[in-house]
Tab-separated table of C-alpha atoms in Angstrom:
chain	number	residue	atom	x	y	z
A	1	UNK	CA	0.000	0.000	0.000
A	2	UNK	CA	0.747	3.616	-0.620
A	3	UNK	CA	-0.333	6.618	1.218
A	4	UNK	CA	-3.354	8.421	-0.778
A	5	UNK	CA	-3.988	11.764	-0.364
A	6	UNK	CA	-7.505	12.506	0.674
A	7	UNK	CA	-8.694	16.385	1.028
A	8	UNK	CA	-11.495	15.474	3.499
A	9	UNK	CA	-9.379	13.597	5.722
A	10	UNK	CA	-6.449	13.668	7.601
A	11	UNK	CA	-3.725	12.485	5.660
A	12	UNK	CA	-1.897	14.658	2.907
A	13	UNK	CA	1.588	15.577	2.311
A	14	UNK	CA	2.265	17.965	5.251
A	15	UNK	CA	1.154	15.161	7.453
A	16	UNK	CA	3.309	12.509	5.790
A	17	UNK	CA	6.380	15.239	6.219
A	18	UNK	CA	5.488	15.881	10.340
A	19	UNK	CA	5.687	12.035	10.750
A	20	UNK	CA	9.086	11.841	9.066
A	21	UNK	CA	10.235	14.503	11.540
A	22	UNK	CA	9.074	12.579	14.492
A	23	UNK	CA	9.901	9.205	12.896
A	24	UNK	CA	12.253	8.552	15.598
A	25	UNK	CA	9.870	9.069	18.817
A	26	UNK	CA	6.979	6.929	17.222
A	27	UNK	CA	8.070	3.664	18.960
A	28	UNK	CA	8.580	5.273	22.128
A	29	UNK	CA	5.389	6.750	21.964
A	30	UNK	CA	3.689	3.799	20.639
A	31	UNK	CA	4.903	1.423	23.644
A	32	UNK	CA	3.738	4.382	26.543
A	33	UNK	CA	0.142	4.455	24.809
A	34	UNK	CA	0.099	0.738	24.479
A	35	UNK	CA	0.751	0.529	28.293
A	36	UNK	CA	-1.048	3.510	29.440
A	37	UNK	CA	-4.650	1.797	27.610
A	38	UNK	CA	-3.363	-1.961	28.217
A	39	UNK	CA	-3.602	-2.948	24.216
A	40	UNK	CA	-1.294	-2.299	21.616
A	41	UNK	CA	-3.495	-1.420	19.230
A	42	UNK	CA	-5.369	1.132	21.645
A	43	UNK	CA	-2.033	2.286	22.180
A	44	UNK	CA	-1.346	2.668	18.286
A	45	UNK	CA	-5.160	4.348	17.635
A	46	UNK	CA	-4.151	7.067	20.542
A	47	UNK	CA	-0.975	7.420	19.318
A	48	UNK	CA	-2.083	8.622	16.009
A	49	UNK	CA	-4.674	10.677	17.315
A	50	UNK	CA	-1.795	12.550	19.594
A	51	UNK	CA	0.279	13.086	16.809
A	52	UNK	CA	-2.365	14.496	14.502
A	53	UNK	CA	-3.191	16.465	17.390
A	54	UNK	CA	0.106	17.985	17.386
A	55	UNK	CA	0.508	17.906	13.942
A	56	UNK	CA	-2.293	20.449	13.692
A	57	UNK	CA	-0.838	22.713	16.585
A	58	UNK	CA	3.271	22.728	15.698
A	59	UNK	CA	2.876	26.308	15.109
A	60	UNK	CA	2.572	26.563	18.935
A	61	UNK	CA	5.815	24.254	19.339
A	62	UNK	CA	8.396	27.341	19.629
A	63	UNK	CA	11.328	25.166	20.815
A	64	UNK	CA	12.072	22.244	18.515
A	65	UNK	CA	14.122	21.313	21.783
A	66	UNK	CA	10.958	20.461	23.348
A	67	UNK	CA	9.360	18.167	20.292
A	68	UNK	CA	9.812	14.870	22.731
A	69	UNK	CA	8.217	15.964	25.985
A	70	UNK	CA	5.387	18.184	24.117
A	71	UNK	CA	4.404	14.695	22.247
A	72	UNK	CA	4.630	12.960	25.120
A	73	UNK	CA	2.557	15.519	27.302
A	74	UNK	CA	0.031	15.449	23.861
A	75	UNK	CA	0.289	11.408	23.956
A	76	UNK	CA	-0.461	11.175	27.744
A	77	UNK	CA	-3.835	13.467	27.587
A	78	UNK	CA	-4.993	11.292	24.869
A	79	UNK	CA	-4.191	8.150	27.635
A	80	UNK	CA	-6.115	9.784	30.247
A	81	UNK	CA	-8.973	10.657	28.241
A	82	UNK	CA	-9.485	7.248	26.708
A	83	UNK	CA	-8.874	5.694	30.090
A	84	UNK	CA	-11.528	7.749	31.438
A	85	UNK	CA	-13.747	6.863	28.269
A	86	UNK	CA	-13.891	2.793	29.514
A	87	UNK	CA	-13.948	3.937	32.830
A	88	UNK	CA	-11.102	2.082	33.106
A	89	UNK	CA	-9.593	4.744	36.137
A	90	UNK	CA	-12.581	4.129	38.098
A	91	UNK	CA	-12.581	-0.059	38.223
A	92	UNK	CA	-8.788	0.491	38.650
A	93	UNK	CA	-9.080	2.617	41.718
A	94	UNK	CA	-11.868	0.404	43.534
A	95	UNK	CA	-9.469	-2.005	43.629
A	96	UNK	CA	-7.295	-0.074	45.765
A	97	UNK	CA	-9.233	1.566	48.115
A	98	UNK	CA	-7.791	2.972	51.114
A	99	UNK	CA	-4.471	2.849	50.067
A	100	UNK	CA	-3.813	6.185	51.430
A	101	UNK	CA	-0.284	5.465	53.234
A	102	UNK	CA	2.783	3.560	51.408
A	103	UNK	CA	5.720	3.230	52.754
A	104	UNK	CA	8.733	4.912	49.962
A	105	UNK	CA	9.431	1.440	47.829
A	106	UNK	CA	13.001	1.239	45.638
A	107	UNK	CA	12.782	1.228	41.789
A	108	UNK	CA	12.415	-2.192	40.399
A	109	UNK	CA	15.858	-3.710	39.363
A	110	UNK	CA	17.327	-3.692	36.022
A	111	UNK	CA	15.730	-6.140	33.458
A	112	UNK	CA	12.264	-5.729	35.109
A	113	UNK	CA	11.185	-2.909	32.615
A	114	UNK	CA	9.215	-5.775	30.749
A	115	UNK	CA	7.630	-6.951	33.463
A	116	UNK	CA	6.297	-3.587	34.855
A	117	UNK	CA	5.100	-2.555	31.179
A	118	UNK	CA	2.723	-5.533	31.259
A	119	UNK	CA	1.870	-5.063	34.945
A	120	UNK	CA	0.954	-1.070	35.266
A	121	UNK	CA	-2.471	-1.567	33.639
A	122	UNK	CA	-3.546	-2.126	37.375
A	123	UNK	CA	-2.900	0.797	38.714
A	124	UNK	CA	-4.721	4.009	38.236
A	125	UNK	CA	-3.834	6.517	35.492
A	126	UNK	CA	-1.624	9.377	37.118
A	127	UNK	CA	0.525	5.778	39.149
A	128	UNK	CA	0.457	4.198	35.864
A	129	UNK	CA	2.171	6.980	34.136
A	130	UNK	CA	4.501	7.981	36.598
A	131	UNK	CA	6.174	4.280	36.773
A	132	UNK	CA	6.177	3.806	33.407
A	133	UNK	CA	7.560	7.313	32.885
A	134	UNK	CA	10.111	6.860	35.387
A	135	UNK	CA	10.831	2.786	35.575
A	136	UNK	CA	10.370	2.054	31.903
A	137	UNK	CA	11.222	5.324	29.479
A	138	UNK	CA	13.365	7.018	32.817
A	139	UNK	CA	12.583	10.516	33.071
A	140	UNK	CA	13.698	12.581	35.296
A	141	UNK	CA	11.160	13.861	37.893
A	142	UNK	CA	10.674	17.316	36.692
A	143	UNK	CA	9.835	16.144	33.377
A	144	UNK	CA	7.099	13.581	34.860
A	145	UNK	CA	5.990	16.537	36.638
A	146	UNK	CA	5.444	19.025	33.921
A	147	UNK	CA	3.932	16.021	31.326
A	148	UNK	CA	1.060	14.484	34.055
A	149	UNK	CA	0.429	17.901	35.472
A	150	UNK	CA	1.578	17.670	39.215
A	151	UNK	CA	4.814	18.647	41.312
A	152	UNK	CA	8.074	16.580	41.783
A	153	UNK	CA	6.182	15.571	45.464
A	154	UNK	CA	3.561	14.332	43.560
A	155	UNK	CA	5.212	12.105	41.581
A	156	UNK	CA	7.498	11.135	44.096
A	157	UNK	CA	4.156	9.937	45.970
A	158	UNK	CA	2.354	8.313	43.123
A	159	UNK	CA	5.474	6.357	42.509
A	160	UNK	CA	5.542	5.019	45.496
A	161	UNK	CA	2.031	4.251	45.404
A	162	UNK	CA	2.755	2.449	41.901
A	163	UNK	CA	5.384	0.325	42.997
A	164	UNK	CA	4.057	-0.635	45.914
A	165	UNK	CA	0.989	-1.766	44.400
A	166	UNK	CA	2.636	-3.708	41.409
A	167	UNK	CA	4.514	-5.197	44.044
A	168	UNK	CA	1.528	-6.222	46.265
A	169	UNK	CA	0.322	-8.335	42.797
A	170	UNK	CA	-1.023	-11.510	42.924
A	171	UNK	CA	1.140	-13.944	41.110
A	172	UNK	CA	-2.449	-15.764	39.176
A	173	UNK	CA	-2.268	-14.797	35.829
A	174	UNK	CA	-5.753	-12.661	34.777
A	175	UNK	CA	-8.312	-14.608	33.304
A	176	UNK	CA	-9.029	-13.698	29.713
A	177	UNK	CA	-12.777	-13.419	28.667
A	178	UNK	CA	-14.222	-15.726	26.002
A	179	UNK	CA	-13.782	-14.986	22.653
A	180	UNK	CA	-17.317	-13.578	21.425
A	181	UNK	CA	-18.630	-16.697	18.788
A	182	UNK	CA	-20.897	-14.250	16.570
A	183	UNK	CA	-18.007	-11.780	15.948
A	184	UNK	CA	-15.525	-15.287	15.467
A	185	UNK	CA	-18.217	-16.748	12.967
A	186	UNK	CA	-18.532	-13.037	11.048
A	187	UNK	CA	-14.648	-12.846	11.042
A	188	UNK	CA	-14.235	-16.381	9.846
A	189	UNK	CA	-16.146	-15.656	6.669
A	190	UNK	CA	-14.733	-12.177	6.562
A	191	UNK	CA	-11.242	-13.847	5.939
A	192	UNK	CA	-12.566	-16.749	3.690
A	193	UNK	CA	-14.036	-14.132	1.024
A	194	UNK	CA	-10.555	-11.586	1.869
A	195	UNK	CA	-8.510	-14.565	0.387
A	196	UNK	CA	-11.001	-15.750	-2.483
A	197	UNK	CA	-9.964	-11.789	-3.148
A	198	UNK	CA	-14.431	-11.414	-3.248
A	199	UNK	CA	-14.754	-7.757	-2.866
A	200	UNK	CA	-18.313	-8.167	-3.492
A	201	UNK	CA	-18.664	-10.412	-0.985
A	202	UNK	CA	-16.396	-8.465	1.596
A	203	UNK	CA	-18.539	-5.253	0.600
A	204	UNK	CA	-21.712	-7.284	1.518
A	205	UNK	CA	-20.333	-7.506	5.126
A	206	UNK	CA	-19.988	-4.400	5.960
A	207	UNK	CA	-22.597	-1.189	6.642
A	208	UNK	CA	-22.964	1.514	3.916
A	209	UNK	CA	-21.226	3.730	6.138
A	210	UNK	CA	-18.411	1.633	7.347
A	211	UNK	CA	-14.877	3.120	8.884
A	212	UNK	CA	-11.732	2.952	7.309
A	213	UNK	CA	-8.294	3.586	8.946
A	214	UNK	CA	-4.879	2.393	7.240
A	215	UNK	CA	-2.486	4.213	9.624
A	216	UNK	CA	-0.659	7.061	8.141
A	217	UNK	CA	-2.788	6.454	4.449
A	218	UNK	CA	-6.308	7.164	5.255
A	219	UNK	CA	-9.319	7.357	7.539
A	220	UNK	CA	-12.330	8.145	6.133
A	221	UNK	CA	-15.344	6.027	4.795
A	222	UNK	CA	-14.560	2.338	3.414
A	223	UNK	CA	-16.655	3.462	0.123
A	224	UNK	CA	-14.551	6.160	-0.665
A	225	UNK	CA	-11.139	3.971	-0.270
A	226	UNK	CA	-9.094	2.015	-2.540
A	227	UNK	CA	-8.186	-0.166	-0.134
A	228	UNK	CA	-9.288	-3.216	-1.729
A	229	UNK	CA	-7.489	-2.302	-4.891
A	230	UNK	CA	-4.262	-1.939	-2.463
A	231	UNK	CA	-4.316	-5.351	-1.381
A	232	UNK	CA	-5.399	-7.028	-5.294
A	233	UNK	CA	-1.843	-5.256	-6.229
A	234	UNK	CA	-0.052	-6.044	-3.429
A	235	UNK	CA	3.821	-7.285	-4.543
A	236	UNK	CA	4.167	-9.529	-2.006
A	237	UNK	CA	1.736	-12.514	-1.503
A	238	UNK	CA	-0.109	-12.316	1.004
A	239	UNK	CA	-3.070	-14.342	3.281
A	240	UNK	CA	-5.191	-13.602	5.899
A	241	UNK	CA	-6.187	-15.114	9.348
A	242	UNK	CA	-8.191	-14.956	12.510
A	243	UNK	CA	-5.851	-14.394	15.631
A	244	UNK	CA	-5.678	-12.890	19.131
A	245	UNK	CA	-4.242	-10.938	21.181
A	246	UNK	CA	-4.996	-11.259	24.756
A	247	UNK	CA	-9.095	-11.272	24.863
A	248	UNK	CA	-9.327	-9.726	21.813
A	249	UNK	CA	-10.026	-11.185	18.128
A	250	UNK	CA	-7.812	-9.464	15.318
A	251	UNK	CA	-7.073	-10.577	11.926
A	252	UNK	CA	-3.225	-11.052	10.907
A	253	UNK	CA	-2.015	-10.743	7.667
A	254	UNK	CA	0.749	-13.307	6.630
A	255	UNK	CA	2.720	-12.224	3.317
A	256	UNK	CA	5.445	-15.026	1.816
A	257	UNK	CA	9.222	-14.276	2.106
A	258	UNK	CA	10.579	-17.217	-0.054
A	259	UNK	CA	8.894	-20.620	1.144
A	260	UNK	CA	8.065	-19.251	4.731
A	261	UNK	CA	4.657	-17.166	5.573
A	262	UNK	CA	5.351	-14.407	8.244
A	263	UNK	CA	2.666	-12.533	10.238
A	264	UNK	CA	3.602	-9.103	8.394
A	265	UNK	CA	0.806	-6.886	10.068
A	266	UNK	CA	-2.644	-6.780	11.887
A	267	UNK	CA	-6.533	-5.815	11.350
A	268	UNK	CA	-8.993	-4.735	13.938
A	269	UNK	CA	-12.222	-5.441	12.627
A	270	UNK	CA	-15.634	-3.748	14.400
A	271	UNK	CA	-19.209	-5.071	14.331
A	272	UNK	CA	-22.707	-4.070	15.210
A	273	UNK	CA	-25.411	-5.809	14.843
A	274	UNK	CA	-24.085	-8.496	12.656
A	275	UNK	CA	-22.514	-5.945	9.760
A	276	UNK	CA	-18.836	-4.728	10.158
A	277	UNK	CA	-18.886	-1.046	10.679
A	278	UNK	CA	-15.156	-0.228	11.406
A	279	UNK	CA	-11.992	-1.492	10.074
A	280	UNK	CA	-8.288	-0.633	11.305
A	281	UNK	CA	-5.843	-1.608	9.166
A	282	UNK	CA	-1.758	-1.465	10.701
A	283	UNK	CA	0.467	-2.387	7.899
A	284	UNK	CA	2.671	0.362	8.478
A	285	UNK	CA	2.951	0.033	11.632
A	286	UNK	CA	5.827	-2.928	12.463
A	287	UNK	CA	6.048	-2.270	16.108
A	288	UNK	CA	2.674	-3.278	17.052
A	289	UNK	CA	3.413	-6.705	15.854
A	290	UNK	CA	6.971	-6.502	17.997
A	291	UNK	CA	5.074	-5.668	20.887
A	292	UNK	CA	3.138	-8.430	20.206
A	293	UNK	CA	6.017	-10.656	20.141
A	294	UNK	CA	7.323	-9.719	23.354
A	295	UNK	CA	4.436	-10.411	25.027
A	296	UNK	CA	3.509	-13.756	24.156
């Protein structure tokens, strides 16, 4: 696929030239959003809102100094307000109530960045950011400070409250819901007309007014798209098949690299009321699948 400019949505050549500038923070910011929501491709959805966001204000950005904290400070709003969206802060702090003294704890040791990346999704937002801001991507304090809105104290407190908590864990792993059958059933014949290359038949699965988002090409309406057209002419082969990750069901798209077939990139497919209504596709966007990776 190549990007194609659209003038009614958010993608066009001023866009595509921001992203190159800030090519080398995308991971970064990628793996915070991905741990601030608890899914990688949450995290990946935020992060492109954030950095369309700032795309649209880097008149304001007077210090090209400042380009990595003002993302991240851009990135971390979008966190909060997402969390609060699921209400994701509130079931987090019930679990914790009356927490209201901790005792200072010491920073994890090295090598247990990993492990506290997959673990902060049970604390509550400001905690959450604050150890992964200092544990994980190590900022100093001031700069946690001025990016979650609070005072060196603060943070010092909410890290302690973090690590103390992550510490207090339960060693069960969380159960994962079941896999919704409906959605699995949809999906499965989703992918069987995808590879008989039936856009017809893919067309009749989805709403008249169905969502399409290929990061950094297009979001707009699935009508308007050539997004079908991108995978007929596609230069590698390529397949398609249902997958997971965690409780979630995604689609992965294998391509073939000589006689091997490698997951290449992933789909998030959305329905309601037995029609698909919203389709994210993340082919350009490698470090969802090595996040991924690490995980499993």
């Amino acid at each position: 696929m190549r990007p194609r400019l659209d003038p009614e949505g958010l993608f066009d050549l001023r866009y595509a030239a921001f992203l190159e500038t800030v090519s080398h923070l995308r991971v970064r910011l990628h793996r915070y959003c991905a741990r601030m929501t608890g899914s990688a491709l949450d995290g990946e959805d935020v992060m492109q809102e954030a950095l369309f966001e700032a795309y649209r204000k880097i008149e304001l950005l007077d210090d090209t100094l400042a380009l990595r904290p003002w993302l991240f400070r851009i990135a971390h709003n979008r966190c909060i307000d997402f969390i609060r969206g699921r209400r994701a802060r509130q079931r987090a702090e019930a679990g914790y109530a009356g927490d209201d003294i901790v005792l200072p704890v010491e920073p994890a040791g090295q090598g247990a960045g990993r492990a506290i990346e997959q673990l902060v999704v049970h604390l509550p937002p400001k905690e959450r950011a604050c150890v992964l801001l200092k544990d994980v991507f190590d900022h100093s304090l001031e700069e946690i400070a001025e990016l979650v809105g609070s005072t060196t104290g603060g943070v010092k407190s909410a890290l302690n409250r973090g690590r103390a908590k992550l510490a207090a864990l339960p060693a069960q792993p969380v159960a994962i819901p079941a896999h919704d059958p409906e959605l699995a059933r949809l999906l499965g014949r989703y992918v069987e007309l995808f590879n008989a290359r039936d856009w017809d038949g893919v067309r009749a699965l989805t709403s008249a007014d169905a969502r399409l988002r290929v990061s950094d090409c297009y979001n707009g309406l699935l009508s308007d798209s050539p997004y079908f057209v991108e995978y007929e002419r596609a230069e590698l082969p390529w397949r398609m098949r249902q997958g997971a990750i965690g409780a979630e069901i995604v689609l992965v798209v294998d391509r073939l690299y000589g006689d091997v077939w490698r997951p290449a990139h992933l789909v998030r497919v959305h329905a309601a009321g037995g029609v698909i209504d919203r389709i994210a596709d993340y082919y350009a966007c490698p470090w969802i699948l090595e996040m991924v990776f690490e995980d499993g």
